[in-house]
Coordinates of C-alpha atoms and ligand atoms in Angstrom, one line a residue:
M1 CA -9.2 7.0 32.1
A2 CA -10.8 8.2 28.9
A3 CA -7.6 9.8 27.8
A4 CA -5.6 6.6 28.6
L5 CA -8.0 4.4 26.6
P6 CA -6.8 5.4 23.1
L7 CA -3.3 4.7 24.2
L8 CA -4.3 1.2 25.4
L9 CA -6.3 0.5 22.3
S10 CA -3.6 1.6 19.9
A11 CA -1.7 -1.5 21.0
C12 CA -4.4 -3.7 19.8
L13 CA -4.8 -2.8 16.1
G14 CA -3.9 -5.1 13.2
G15 CA -2.0 -4.2 10.1
P16 CA 1.6 -4.1 9.0
Q17 CA 2.5 -1.3 11.4
Y18 CA 1.5 -3.6 14.3
P19 CA 3.6 -6.7 13.5
N20 CA 2.9 -8.5 16.8
S21 CA -0.9 -8.1 16.7
T22 CA -2.9 -11.2 17.0
F23 CA -5.9 -9.9 15.1
T24 CA -4.9 -11.2 11.7
D25 CA -6.2 -13.5 9.1
H26 CA -3.0 -15.4 8.3
T27 CA -4.3 -18.6 9.8
D28 CA -7.7 -20.4 10.4
F29 CA -6.8 -20.2 14.1
N30 CA -6.4 -16.4 14.3
R31 CA -9.4 -15.9 12.0
D32 CA -11.5 -17.8 14.5
A33 CA -10.1 -15.9 17.4
S34 CA -10.6 -12.5 15.7
E35 CA -14.2 -13.4 14.8
L36 CA -14.9 -14.5 18.4
W37 CA -13.4 -11.3 19.7
N38 CA -15.6 -9.3 17.3
T39 CA -18.7 -11.2 18.3
M40 CA -18.0 -10.7 22.0
M41 CA -17.3 -7.0 21.4
L42 CA -20.5 -6.6 19.5
W43 CA -22.7 -8.2 22.2
G44 CA -20.7 -6.5 25.0
A45 CA -21.2 -3.1 23.3
I46 CA -25.0 -3.7 22.9
V47 CA -25.3 -4.7 26.5
F48 CA -23.2 -1.8 27.7
V49 CA -25.1 0.9 25.7
F50 CA -28.5 -0.6 26.8
V51 CA -27.6 -0.8 30.5
E52 CA -25.9 2.7 30.5
V53 CA -28.9 4.4 28.8
L54 CA -31.3 2.7 31.2
L55 CA -29.2 3.7 34.1
V56 CA -28.7 7.3 33.1
Y57 CA -32.4 7.7 32.2
T58 CA -33.5 6.2 35.5
M59 CA -31.2 8.4 37.5
W60 CA -32.5 11.5 35.7
K61 CA -36.1 10.5 35.8
Y62 CA -36.3 9.6 39.5
R63 CA -33.8 12.3 40.7
R64 CA -34.6 14.0 43.9
R65 CA -36.7 17.2 43.5
P66 CA -37.3 19.8 46.2
G67 CA -40.5 19.1 48.0
G68 CA -41.0 15.8 46.2
P69 CA -42.9 13.0 47.9
E70 CA -41.1 10.2 49.8
P71 CA -40.4 7.4 47.2
E72 CA -42.4 4.2 47.4
H73 CA -40.4 1.4 49.1
V74 CA -40.6 -1.9 47.2
H75 CA -39.1 -5.3 47.6
G76 CA -38.7 -7.6 44.6
N77 CA -40.2 -7.5 41.2
T78 CA -40.6 -10.9 39.6
R79 CA -41.0 -9.8 36.1
L80 CA -38.0 -7.5 36.1
E81 CA -35.8 -10.1 37.8
L82 CA -36.8 -12.8 35.3
T83 CA -36.0 -10.5 32.5
W84 CA -32.5 -9.6 33.7
T85 CA -31.8 -13.2 34.3
V86 CA -33.1 -14.7 31.1
L87 CA -31.8 -11.9 28.8
P88 CA -28.1 -12.3 29.7
A89 CA -28.5 -16.0 29.6
V90 CA -29.7 -15.8 26.0
I91 CA -26.9 -13.4 25.1
L92 CA -24.4 -15.8 26.7
V93 CA -25.7 -18.5 24.3
F94 CA -24.8 -16.3 21.4
I95 CA -21.3 -16.0 22.7
A96 CA -20.9 -19.6 24.0
V97 CA -21.9 -21.4 20.8
P98 CA -19.2 -20.0 18.5
T99 CA -16.7 -20.1 21.4
V100 CA -17.3 -23.8 22.2
R101 CA -17.3 -24.5 18.5
S102 CA -13.8 -23.0 18.1
I103 CA -12.5 -24.7 21.2
W104 CA -13.8 -28.1 19.9
R105 CA -12.3 -27.5 16.5
F106 CA -8.8 -26.6 17.7
Q107 CA -8.6 -29.0 20.6
S108 CA -9.8 -32.1 18.8
G109 CA -6.4 -32.7 17.2
A110 CA -4.9 -31.6 13.9
P111 CA -5.9 -33.0 10.5
A112 CA -4.1 -36.2 9.5
N113 CA -2.0 -34.5 6.8
A114 CA -0.6 -32.0 9.3
L115 CA 3.1 -31.3 9.3
Q116 CA 4.5 -32.4 12.7
I117 CA 6.9 -30.2 14.5
D118 CA 8.2 -31.0 18.0
V119 CA 8.9 -27.9 20.0
I120 CA 11.1 -28.1 23.0
G121 CA 11.5 -25.1 25.2
H122 CA 15.0 -24.6 26.9
Q123 CA 16.2 -21.9 29.1
W124 CA 16.4 -19.7 26.9
W125 CA 16.0 -21.0 23.4
W126 CA 13.7 -23.1 21.2
E127 CA 14.6 -26.5 19.7
F128 CA 12.5 -27.4 16.7
R129 CA 12.4 -30.9 15.3
Y130 CA 10.7 -32.1 12.2
P131 CA 10.6 -35.8 12.8
E132 CA 9.2 -36.8 9.3
Q133 CA 11.9 -34.7 7.6
G134 CA 14.7 -35.7 10.0
I135 CA 15.5 -32.1 10.8
V136 CA 16.7 -30.6 14.1
T137 CA 17.2 -26.9 14.2
A138 CA 16.7 -24.0 16.6
N139 CA 15.0 -20.6 16.9
E140 CA 13.8 -20.5 13.3
L141 CA 10.7 -22.2 11.8
Y142 CA 9.9 -22.8 8.2
L143 CA 6.2 -23.5 7.5
P144 CA 4.7 -24.4 4.1
V145 CA 1.8 -22.3 3.1
G146 CA -1.6 -24.0 3.0
R147 CA -0.7 -27.1 5.1
P148 CA -1.9 -27.5 8.7
V149 CA 1.0 -27.6 11.1
N150 CA 0.8 -29.5 14.4
F151 CA 3.2 -28.4 17.2
N152 CA 3.9 -30.9 19.9
L153 CA 5.1 -28.8 22.8
T154 CA 7.3 -29.9 25.7
S155 CA 10.0 -28.4 27.9
K156 CA 13.5 -29.5 29.0
D157 CA 13.4 -27.5 32.2
V158 CA 10.8 -25.0 33.4
I159 CA 7.4 -23.9 32.0
H160 CA 7.7 -21.9 28.7
S161 CA 4.9 -20.8 26.4
F162 CA 4.9 -20.8 22.6
W163 CA 3.3 -18.0 20.7
I164 CA 3.5 -16.6 17.2
P165 CA 1.0 -13.7 17.7
Q166 CA 0.3 -13.3 14.0
L167 CA -0.2 -17.0 13.4
G168 CA -1.6 -18.6 16.6
G169 CA -0.9 -19.7 20.2
K170 CA -0.2 -19.2 22.9
R171 CA 0.2 -22.5 24.6
D172 CA 2.4 -23.7 27.5
A173 CA 5.4 -26.0 27.0
V174 CA 5.8 -28.1 30.2
T175 CA 8.0 -31.0 31.1
N176 CA 5.6 -33.8 32.0
R177 CA 3.1 -33.7 29.2
T178 CA 2.9 -32.9 25.5
N179 CA 0.6 -30.0 24.6
H180 CA -0.6 -29.6 21.1
L181 CA -1.3 -26.5 19.0
W182 CA -2.3 -26.5 15.4
F183 CA -3.2 -24.1 12.7
T184 CA -2.9 -23.6 8.9
P185 CA -0.8 -20.7 7.7
D186 CA -2.7 -19.8 4.5
S187 CA -1.3 -16.5 3.4
V188 CA 2.2 -15.7 2.2
T189 CA 2.0 -12.0 2.6
P190 CA 3.4 -11.0 5.0
N191 CA 5.5 -14.1 5.5
A192 CA 8.0 -13.6 8.3
F193 CA 6.8 -13.5 11.9
N194 CA 8.0 -12.9 15.4
G195 CA 7.5 -15.6 18.0
S196 CA 8.3 -15.5 21.7
C197 CA 8.2 -17.2 25.1
N198 CA 5.2 -16.0 27.1
E199 CA 5.6 -17.7 30.5
F200 CA 8.2 -16.1 32.8
C201 CA 11.0 -18.7 32.7
G202 CA 14.0 -16.9 34.3
A203 CA 16.6 -14.2 33.7
S204 CA 16.5 -14.3 29.9
H205 CA 12.8 -15.0 29.5
A206 CA 12.5 -11.8 27.4
N207 CA 15.4 -13.0 25.2
M208 CA 13.7 -16.3 24.3
R209 CA 12.4 -15.4 20.9
F210 CA 12.2 -17.1 17.6
R211 CA 11.2 -16.5 14.0
A212 CA 8.7 -18.2 11.7
Y213 CA 8.8 -18.0 7.9
V214 CA 5.8 -19.0 5.8
V215 CA 7.0 -20.1 2.4
S216 CA 5.7 -21.9 -0.7
E217 CA 5.6 -25.7 -0.7
A218 CA 8.5 -25.9 -3.2
D219 CA 10.7 -23.6 -1.0
F220 CA 9.8 -25.6 2.0
A221 CA 10.7 -28.9 0.3
S222 CA 14.0 -27.3 -0.7
W223 CA 14.7 -26.0 2.7
A224 CA 13.8 -29.3 4.3
A225 CA 16.1 -31.3 1.9
G226 CA 19.0 -29.0 2.7
Q227 CA 18.4 -29.1 6.5
A228 CA 18.1 -32.9 6.5
Q229 CA 21.6 -33.3 5.1
N230 CA 24.7 -33.7 7.3
A231 CA 27.0 -30.7 7.4
V232 CA 29.3 -30.9 4.4
F233 CA 32.6 -29.7 5.8
P234 CA 35.3 -29.8 4.7
P235 CA 33.8 -29.7 1.2
P236 CA 34.6 -32.9 -0.8
A237 CA 37.5 -32.6 -3.2
P238 CA 36.3 -31.9 -6.7
D239 CA 37.5 -35.3 -8.1
T240 CA 35.4 -37.2 -5.5
A241 CA 32.3 -35.0 -5.9
G242 CA 29.2 -37.0 -6.3
G243 CA 30.1 -39.8 -4.0
A244 CA 30.5 -39.9 -0.2
S245 CA 34.2 -39.1 -0.2
A246 CA 36.8 -40.1 2.3
A247 CA 37.7 -36.4 2.7
T248 CA 34.3 -35.6 4.0
V249 CA 34.1 -35.8 7.8
S250 CA 30.7 -37.3 8.1
N251 CA 28.8 -40.0 9.9
P252 CA 28.2 -43.0 7.8
A253 CA 25.3 -41.7 5.7
P254 CA 22.0 -43.6 6.0
A255 CA 21.4 -45.9 3.1
Q256 CA 18.7 -43.6 1.5
A257 CA 20.6 -40.4 1.9
P258 CA 21.4 -38.7 -1.4
A259 CA 25.1 -38.5 -2.4
L260 CA 27.1 -35.6 -1.3
P261 CA 27.5 -32.8 -2.0
L262 CA 24.0 -31.4 -2.3
A263 CA 23.4 -27.7 -2.8
P264 CA 22.3 -25.9 0.4
G265 CA 18.5 -25.7 0.6
Y266 CA 16.3 -22.7 0.3
M267 CA 16.9 -19.9 2.7
F268 CA 14.4 -17.1 3.3
P269 CA 16.1 -14.2 1.3
A270 CA 17.7 -11.8 3.8
E271 CA 16.8 -8.7 1.7
Q272 CA 13.1 -9.7 1.9
L273 CA 13.0 -9.9 5.7
P274 CA 10.7 -7.2 7.0
A275 CA 12.3 -4.8 9.5
H276 CA 10.3 -6.2 12.5
V277 CA 11.9 -9.6 12.3
V278 CA 15.5 -8.3 12.0
P279 CA 17.1 -8.1 15.5
Q280 CA 18.6 -4.7 16.4
T281 CA 20.2 -5.7 19.7
P282 CA 23.6 -3.9 19.9
I283 CA 26.8 -5.7 20.9
P284 CA 28.0 -4.8 24.4
D285 CA 31.1 -2.7 24.7
G286 CA 34.4 -4.5 24.2
L287 CA 33.1 -7.6 22.5
V288 CA 33.5 -6.5 18.9
I289 CA 36.3 -8.3 17.1
P290 CA 37.8 -6.0 14.4
D291 CA 36.6 -6.7 10.8
E292 CA 40.1 -7.3 9.5
V293 CA 40.6 -10.1 12.1
L294 CA 37.2 -11.6 11.1
A295 CA 38.1 -11.3 7.4
A296 CA 41.2 -13.4 8.0
G297 CA 39.1 -16.1 9.6
D298 CA 39.8 -19.5 7.9
P299 CA 37.1 -22.1 7.9
Q300 CA 39.5 -25.1 7.7
R301 CA 41.5 -23.8 10.7
G302 CA 38.2 -23.0 12.4
F303 CA 37.0 -26.6 11.9
E304 CA 40.1 -28.0 13.6
Q305 CA 39.9 -25.4 16.4
Y306 CA 36.2 -26.1 17.0
N307 CA 36.9 -29.8 17.2
R308 CA 39.5 -29.2 20.0
S309 CA 37.2 -26.7 21.9
L310 CA 34.6 -27.0 24.6
C311 CA 31.9 -26.4 22.0
I312 CA 31.7 -30.0 21.0
G313 CA 30.5 -31.1 24.5
C314 CA 27.4 -28.9 24.1
H315 CA 26.7 -28.6 20.4
R316 CA 25.8 -31.1 17.7
I317 CA 27.0 -30.8 14.2
R318 CA 25.6 -33.7 12.2
G319 CA 28.3 -35.0 9.9
N320 CA 31.0 -34.0 12.3
P321 CA 31.3 -37.0 14.7
R322 CA 33.5 -35.0 17.0
S323 CA 30.6 -32.7 17.9
P324 CA 27.7 -34.8 19.4
G325 CA 26.6 -32.4 22.2
V326 CA 22.9 -31.9 23.0
I327 CA 22.9 -29.2 25.6
G328 CA 22.9 -26.2 23.2
P329 CA 21.3 -25.6 19.8
D330 CA 22.1 -27.9 16.9
L331 CA 24.7 -26.0 14.8
T332 CA 24.6 -28.3 11.7
H333 CA 23.2 -25.6 9.5
L334 CA 24.0 -22.5 11.6
G335 CA 25.0 -20.5 8.5
S336 CA 21.5 -20.8 7.1
R337 CA 19.9 -19.0 10.0
H338 CA 19.2 -15.3 10.2
T339 CA 19.4 -14.9 13.9
L340 CA 21.5 -15.9 16.9
G341 CA 20.9 -16.5 20.6
A342 CA 17.1 -17.1 20.2
G343 CA 16.3 -14.3 17.9
L344 CA 18.3 -11.7 19.8
F345 CA 21.1 -10.9 17.3
R346 CA 21.7 -10.9 13.6
N347 CA 23.6 -14.0 12.5
D348 CA 26.7 -12.4 10.9
A349 CA 30.4 -12.7 11.6
R350 CA 30.5 -9.7 14.0
H351 CA 27.6 -10.9 16.2
L352 CA 28.7 -14.5 16.1
A353 CA 32.2 -13.7 17.1
A354 CA 31.0 -11.5 20.0
W355 CA 28.6 -14.3 21.0
I356 CA 31.4 -16.8 21.2
K357 CA 33.7 -14.4 23.0
N358 CA 31.3 -13.9 25.8
A359 CA 27.8 -15.3 25.4
R360 CA 26.9 -14.5 29.0
R361 CA 27.5 -10.8 28.4
M362 CA 25.6 -10.9 25.1
K363 CA 22.6 -12.4 27.0
P364 CA 22.2 -13.3 30.6
L365 CA 22.6 -17.1 30.7
S366 CA 22.3 -19.7 33.4
S367 CA 25.3 -21.5 35.0
T368 CA 24.8 -24.6 32.8
S369 CA 24.5 -22.6 29.5
M370 CA 27.2 -21.3 27.2
P371 CA 30.2 -20.0 29.1
A372 CA 32.4 -17.0 28.1
V373 CA 35.2 -18.3 25.8
G374 CA 37.2 -15.2 24.8
L375 CA 40.7 -15.2 26.4
G376 CA 40.8 -12.6 29.3
E377 CA 37.0 -12.1 29.3
I378 CA 35.4 -12.1 32.7
D379 CA 32.6 -14.7 32.8
P380 CA 29.6 -12.9 34.4
F381 CA 28.6 -16.1 36.1
T382 CA 31.9 -17.3 37.6
K383 CA 33.3 -13.8 37.8
Q384 CA 36.7 -15.3 36.8
P385 CA 38.8 -14.4 33.8
V386 CA 38.8 -16.9 31.0
T387 CA 42.3 -18.5 30.7
A388 CA 43.9 -20.8 28.1
A389 CA 43.7 -23.6 30.7
L390 CA 39.9 -23.1 30.8
G391 CA 39.8 -23.5 27.0
G392 CA 39.9 -19.7 26.3
L393 CA 40.3 -18.7 22.6
N394 CA 42.0 -15.6 21.2
D395 CA 40.3 -13.3 18.6
Q396 CA 41.9 -15.1 15.6
Q397 CA 40.8 -18.5 16.8
I398 CA 37.3 -17.2 17.3
A399 CA 37.4 -15.6 13.8
D400 CA 38.4 -19.0 12.4
I401 CA 35.5 -20.8 14.2
V402 CA 33.1 -18.1 13.0
A403 CA 34.3 -18.8 9.4
Y404 CA 33.7 -22.5 9.9
L405 CA 30.2 -22.1 11.4
L406 CA 29.0 -19.6 8.8
A407 CA 30.1 -22.0 6.1
L408 CA 27.6 -24.5 7.4
K409 CA 24.7 -23.5 5.2
Ligands
HEC501 C1 28.2 -25.6 28.5 C2 27.6 -25.8 27.2 C3 28.1 -24.9 26.0 C4 29.4 -24.8 25.5 C5 30.6 -25.3 26.1 C6 29.2 -24.0 24.3 N1 27.9 -23.6 24.1 FE1 27.2 -22.6 22.6 N2 25.4 -22.6 23.4 C7 25.0 -23.3 24.5 C8 23.6 -23.0 24.8 C9 22.8 -23.5 26.0 C10 23.2 -22.1 23.9 C11 21.8 -21.4 23.8 C12 21.9 -20.1 24.5 C13 20.6 -19.3 24.3 O1 20.3 -18.8 23.2 O2 20.0 -19.1 25.4 C14 24.3 -21.9 23.0 C15 24.2 -21.1 21.8 C16 25.2 -21.0 20.9 C17 25.1 -20.4 19.6 C18 23.8 -19.7 19.0 C19 23.0 -20.8 18.3 C20 21.7 -20.2 17.8 O3 21.1 -20.8 16.9 O4 21.2 -19.2 18.3 C21 26.3 -20.6 18.9 C22 26.6 -20.2 17.5 C23 27.2 -21.3 19.8 N3 26.5 -21.6 21.0 C24 28.5 -21.7 19.5 C25 29.4 -22.2 20.4 C26 30.8 -22.4 20.2 C27 31.5 -22.0 18.9 C28 31.3 -22.9 21.3 C29 32.7 -23.2 21.6 C30 33.7 -22.1 21.5 C31 30.2 -23.1 22.3 N4 29.0 -22.6 21.7 C32 30.3 -23.6 23.5 C33 25.8 -24.1 25.2 C34 27.2 -24.2 25.1
CU502 CU1 10.7 -19.4 28.2

């Protein structure tokens, strides 16, 4: 056991080489939790050493000696019993006071200026809504540094649990009530974090991950402004730029919406992503579409193809009235995300194409989630090959859709 202990403890250290450690000081929440842990470890260690020393000493002092007298038989010792009752009670007070204080602090509701984020767990991905900013996105969170953030947690189906180990959590997301979790990310280095589901929720529970980026207030404002826009595709013709053009396929813009086209908002720079947030999941055999086919993908053709495909029944692209689905993630700004499939894959043409070809081979999905779409692919759920009659798409059509979706920054 002593040999196994260092192995166990090595999983608990903080620092950059342990990117999923919870002993960090990136938020008030985690600082409180670390301090509580340290307090408990200190008192626990004092009690442990005291008790063990006493035990070993007593065993040694009163050990059996050859020819020794029969020990005295006693029953009860009021003074001793009082001591070992009162002393632990006093020690528990030292642990209880800071514990209860922290519980009170983080259960009594977020500060009034907190950024509100609605988190909805789905089998097996995360929907994030920023109601004040009018944003709906999936699997990637942007948080402004220094501002408390209040997560309102619910679920669409089964019980999930929301946790960003380096920032705070974990808390269950259930269907019939809204749970709350709040903390203040107050350090920007490091600034990209892993999050995950932590309540077993089915076949792809382990594939229900997400990312959180802590960014400056200005970058957050830029990101939020970009995300709040409708998708601008096809791009307005140059002569109509500046006004809501007839060429833009878009919902009637709300009165206060800025005129199109706006520049895409801030995006966490890909080259600054630390290695631990970049997915390394390989593409299963046979799903890679050759690069030259992908390079020939045409966004305009992809837009038209997408609008004729099954996709629109499940996915929403704001600004594309043909695509109002709400079963899958909102794809309005898919091109601005770094990951796909709930943090499982990198978001680039290769992975996106393979995902569209056969999402259920890329990631075990339920019967109601995204079906295989590649022509001739065997859908792992129905065990049937995908045909044109079922809406199957060939590699070129998929490459076109990929070009369209990646253009949605
Ligand atoms: C039956 C509903 C359904 C259909 C049809 C469907 N999808 Fe999906 N899609 C989903 C669900 C559900 C997910 C989330 C899966 C997960 O990550 O667990 C998803 C995920 C995705 C993602 C990843 C999004 C992200 O942020 O990770 C993309 C991209 C995508 N779908 C594109 C498409 C395209 C393109 C089509 C049409 C060819 C399509 N989908 C058809 C339900 C559907
Ligand atoms: Cu889950």
